[in-house]
mmCIF file of C-alpha atoms in Angstrom:
data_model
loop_
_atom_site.group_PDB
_atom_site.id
_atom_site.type_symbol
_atom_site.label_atom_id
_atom_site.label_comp_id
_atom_site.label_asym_id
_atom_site.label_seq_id
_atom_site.Cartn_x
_atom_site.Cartn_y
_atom_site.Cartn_z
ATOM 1 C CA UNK J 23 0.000 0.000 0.000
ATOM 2 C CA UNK J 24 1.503 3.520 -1.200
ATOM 3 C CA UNK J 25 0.424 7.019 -1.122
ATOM 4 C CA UNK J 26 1.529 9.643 -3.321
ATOM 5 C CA UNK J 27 0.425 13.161 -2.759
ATOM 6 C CA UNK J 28 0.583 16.098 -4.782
ATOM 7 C CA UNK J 29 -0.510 19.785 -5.312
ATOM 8 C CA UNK J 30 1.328 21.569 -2.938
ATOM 9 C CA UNK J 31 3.519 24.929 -3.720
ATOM 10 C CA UNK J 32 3.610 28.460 -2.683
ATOM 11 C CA UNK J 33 0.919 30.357 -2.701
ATOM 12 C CA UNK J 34 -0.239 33.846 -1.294
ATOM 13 C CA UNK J 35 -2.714 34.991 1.427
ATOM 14 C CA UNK J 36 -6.328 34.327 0.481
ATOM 15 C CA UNK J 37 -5.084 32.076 -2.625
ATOM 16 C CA UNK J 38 -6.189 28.387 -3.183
ATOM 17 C CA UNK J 39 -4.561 24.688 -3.553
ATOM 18 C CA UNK J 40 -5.961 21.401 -3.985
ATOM 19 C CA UNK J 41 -3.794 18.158 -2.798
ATOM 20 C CA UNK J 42 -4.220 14.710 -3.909
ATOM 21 C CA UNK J 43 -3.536 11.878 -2.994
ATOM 22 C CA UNK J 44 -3.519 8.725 -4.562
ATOM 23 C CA UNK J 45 -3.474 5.249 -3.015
ATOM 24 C CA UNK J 46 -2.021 2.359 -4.868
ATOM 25 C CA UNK J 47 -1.840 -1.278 -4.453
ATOM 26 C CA UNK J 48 -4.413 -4.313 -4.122
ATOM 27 C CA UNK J 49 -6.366 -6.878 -1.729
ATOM 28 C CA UNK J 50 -7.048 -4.330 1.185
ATOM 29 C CA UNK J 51 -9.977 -1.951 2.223
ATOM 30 C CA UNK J 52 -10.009 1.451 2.890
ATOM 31 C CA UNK J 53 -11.900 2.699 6.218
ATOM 32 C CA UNK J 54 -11.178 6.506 6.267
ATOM 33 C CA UNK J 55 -9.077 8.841 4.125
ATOM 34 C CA UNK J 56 -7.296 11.700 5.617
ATOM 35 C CA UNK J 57 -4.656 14.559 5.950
ATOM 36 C CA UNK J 58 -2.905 15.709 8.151
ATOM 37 C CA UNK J 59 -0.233 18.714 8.490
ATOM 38 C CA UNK J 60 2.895 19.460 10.208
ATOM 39 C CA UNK J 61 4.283 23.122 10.842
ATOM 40 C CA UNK J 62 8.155 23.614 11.959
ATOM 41 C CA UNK J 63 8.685 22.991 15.144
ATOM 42 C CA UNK J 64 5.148 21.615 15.855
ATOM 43 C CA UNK J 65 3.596 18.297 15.907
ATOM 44 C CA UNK J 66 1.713 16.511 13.428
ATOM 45 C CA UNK J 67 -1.912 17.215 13.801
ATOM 46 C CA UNK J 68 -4.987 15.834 12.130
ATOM 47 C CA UNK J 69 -6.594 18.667 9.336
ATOM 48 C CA UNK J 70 -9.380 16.154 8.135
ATOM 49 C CA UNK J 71 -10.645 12.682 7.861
ATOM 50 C CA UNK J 72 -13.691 11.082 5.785
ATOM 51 C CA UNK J 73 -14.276 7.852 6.236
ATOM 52 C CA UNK J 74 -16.004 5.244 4.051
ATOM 53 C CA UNK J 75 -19.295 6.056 5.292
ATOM 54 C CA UNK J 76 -18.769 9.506 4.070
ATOM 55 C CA UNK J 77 -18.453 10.800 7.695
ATOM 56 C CA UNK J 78 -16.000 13.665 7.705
ATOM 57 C CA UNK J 79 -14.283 15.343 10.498
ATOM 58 C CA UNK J 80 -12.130 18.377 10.734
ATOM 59 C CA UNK J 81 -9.108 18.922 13.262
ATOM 60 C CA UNK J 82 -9.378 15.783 14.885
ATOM 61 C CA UNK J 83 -9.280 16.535 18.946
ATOM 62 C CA UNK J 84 -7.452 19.343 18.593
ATOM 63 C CA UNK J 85 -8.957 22.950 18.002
ATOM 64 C CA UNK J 86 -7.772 23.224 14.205
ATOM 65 C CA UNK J 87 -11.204 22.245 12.996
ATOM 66 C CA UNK J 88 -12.846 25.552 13.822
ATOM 67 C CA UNK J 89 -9.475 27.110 12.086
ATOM 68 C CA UNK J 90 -9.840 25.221 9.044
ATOM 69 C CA UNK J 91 -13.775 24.317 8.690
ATOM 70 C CA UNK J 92 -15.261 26.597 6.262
ATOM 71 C CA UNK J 93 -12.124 27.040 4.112
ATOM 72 C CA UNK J 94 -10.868 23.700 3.895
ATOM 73 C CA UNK J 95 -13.323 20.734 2.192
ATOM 74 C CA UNK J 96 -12.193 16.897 2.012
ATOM 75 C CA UNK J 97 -13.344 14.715 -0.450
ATOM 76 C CA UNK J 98 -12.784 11.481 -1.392
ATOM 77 C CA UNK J 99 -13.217 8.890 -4.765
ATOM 78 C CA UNK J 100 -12.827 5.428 -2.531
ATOM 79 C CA UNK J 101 -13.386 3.819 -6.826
ATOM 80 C CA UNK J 102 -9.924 5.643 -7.710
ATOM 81 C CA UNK J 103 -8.225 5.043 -4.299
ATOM 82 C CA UNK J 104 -8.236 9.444 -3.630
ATOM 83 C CA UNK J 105 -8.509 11.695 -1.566
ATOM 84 C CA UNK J 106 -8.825 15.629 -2.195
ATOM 85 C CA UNK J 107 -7.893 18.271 -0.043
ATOM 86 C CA UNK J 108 -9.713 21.830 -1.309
ATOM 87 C CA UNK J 109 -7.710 24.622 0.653
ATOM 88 C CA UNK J 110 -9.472 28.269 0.120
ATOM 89 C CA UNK J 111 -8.701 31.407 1.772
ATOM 90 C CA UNK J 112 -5.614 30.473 2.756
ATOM 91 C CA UNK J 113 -3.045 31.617 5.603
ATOM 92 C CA UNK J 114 0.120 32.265 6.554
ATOM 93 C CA UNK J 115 -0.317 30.196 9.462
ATOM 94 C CA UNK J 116 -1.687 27.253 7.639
ATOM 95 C CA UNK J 117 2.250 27.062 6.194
ATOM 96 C CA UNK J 118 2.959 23.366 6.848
ATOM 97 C CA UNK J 119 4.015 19.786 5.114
ATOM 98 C CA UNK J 120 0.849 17.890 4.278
ATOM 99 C CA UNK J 121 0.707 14.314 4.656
ATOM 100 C CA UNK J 122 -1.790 12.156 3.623
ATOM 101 C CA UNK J 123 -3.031 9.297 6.007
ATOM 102 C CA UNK J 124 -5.450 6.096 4.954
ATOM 103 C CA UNK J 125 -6.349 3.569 7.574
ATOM 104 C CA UNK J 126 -6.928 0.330 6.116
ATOM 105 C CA UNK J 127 -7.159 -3.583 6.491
ATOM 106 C CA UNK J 128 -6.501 -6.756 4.289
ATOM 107 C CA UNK J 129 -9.493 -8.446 3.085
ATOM 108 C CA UNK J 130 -10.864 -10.843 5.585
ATOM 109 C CA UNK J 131 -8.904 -9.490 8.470
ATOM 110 C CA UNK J 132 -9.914 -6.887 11.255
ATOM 111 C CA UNK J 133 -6.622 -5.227 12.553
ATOM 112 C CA UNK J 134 -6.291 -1.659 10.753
ATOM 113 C CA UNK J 135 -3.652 -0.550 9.644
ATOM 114 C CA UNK J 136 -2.202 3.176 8.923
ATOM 115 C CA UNK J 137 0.184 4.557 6.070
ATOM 116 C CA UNK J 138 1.136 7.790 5.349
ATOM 117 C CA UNK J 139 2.258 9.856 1.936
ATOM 118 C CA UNK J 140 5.613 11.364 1.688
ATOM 119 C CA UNK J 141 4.139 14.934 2.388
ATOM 120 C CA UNK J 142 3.689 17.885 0.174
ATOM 121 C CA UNK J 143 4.767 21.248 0.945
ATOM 122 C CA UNK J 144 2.329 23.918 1.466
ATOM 123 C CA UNK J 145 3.857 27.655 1.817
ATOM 124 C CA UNK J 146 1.409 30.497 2.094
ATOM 125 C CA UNK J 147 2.676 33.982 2.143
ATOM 126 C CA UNK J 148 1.649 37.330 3.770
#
């Protein structure tokens, strides 16, 4: 199982990106698609997760949801193994590497598993 994201770049305040990521490889299921960001110096924290169900959550427990909900939309195509991650209005602050995240399991078996993407850069100037 492999993720490879793209879409990133530099981009000025109030401007717009859209990362993808796609998920290759066979004989698994996928139970949520997500991304997640990491700032320097800071720890990686959850920006938002949709699961197969089409439940989507923003900022995970920490209190980047009501930073990012309204400018940021998730969206997955579970046919073509992607996810989409619609960034409007953008900020200086939201300046981070982007991972993606899928949490999966082989067919016939229960334990989940997690893999990540190699990250994209996201750089948003004032």
């Amino acid at each position: 199982v492999q993720l490879q994201a793209s879409g990133g770049g530099l981009v000025q305040a109030g401007g717009s990106l859209r990362l993808s990521c796609v998920v290759s490889g066979s004989g698994f299921s996928i139970n949520s698609m997500g991304w997640y960001r990491q700032a320097p110096g800071k720890q990686r924290e959850s920006v938002a997760e949709v699961t197969t169900e089409g439940i989507i959550k923003y900022g995970g427990t920490t209190n980047l949801g009501a930073s990012v909900q309204g400018r940021f939309f998730i969206s997955a195509d579970y046919t073509k193994k992607t996810v989409y991650l619609q960034m409007n209005s953008l900020k200086p602050e939201d300046t981070a590497v982007y991972f993606c995240n899928i949490k999966w399991r082989y067919y016939g078996r229960t334990y989940e598993r997690e893999n990540w993407g190699q990250g994209t850069l996201v750089t948003v100037s004032s």
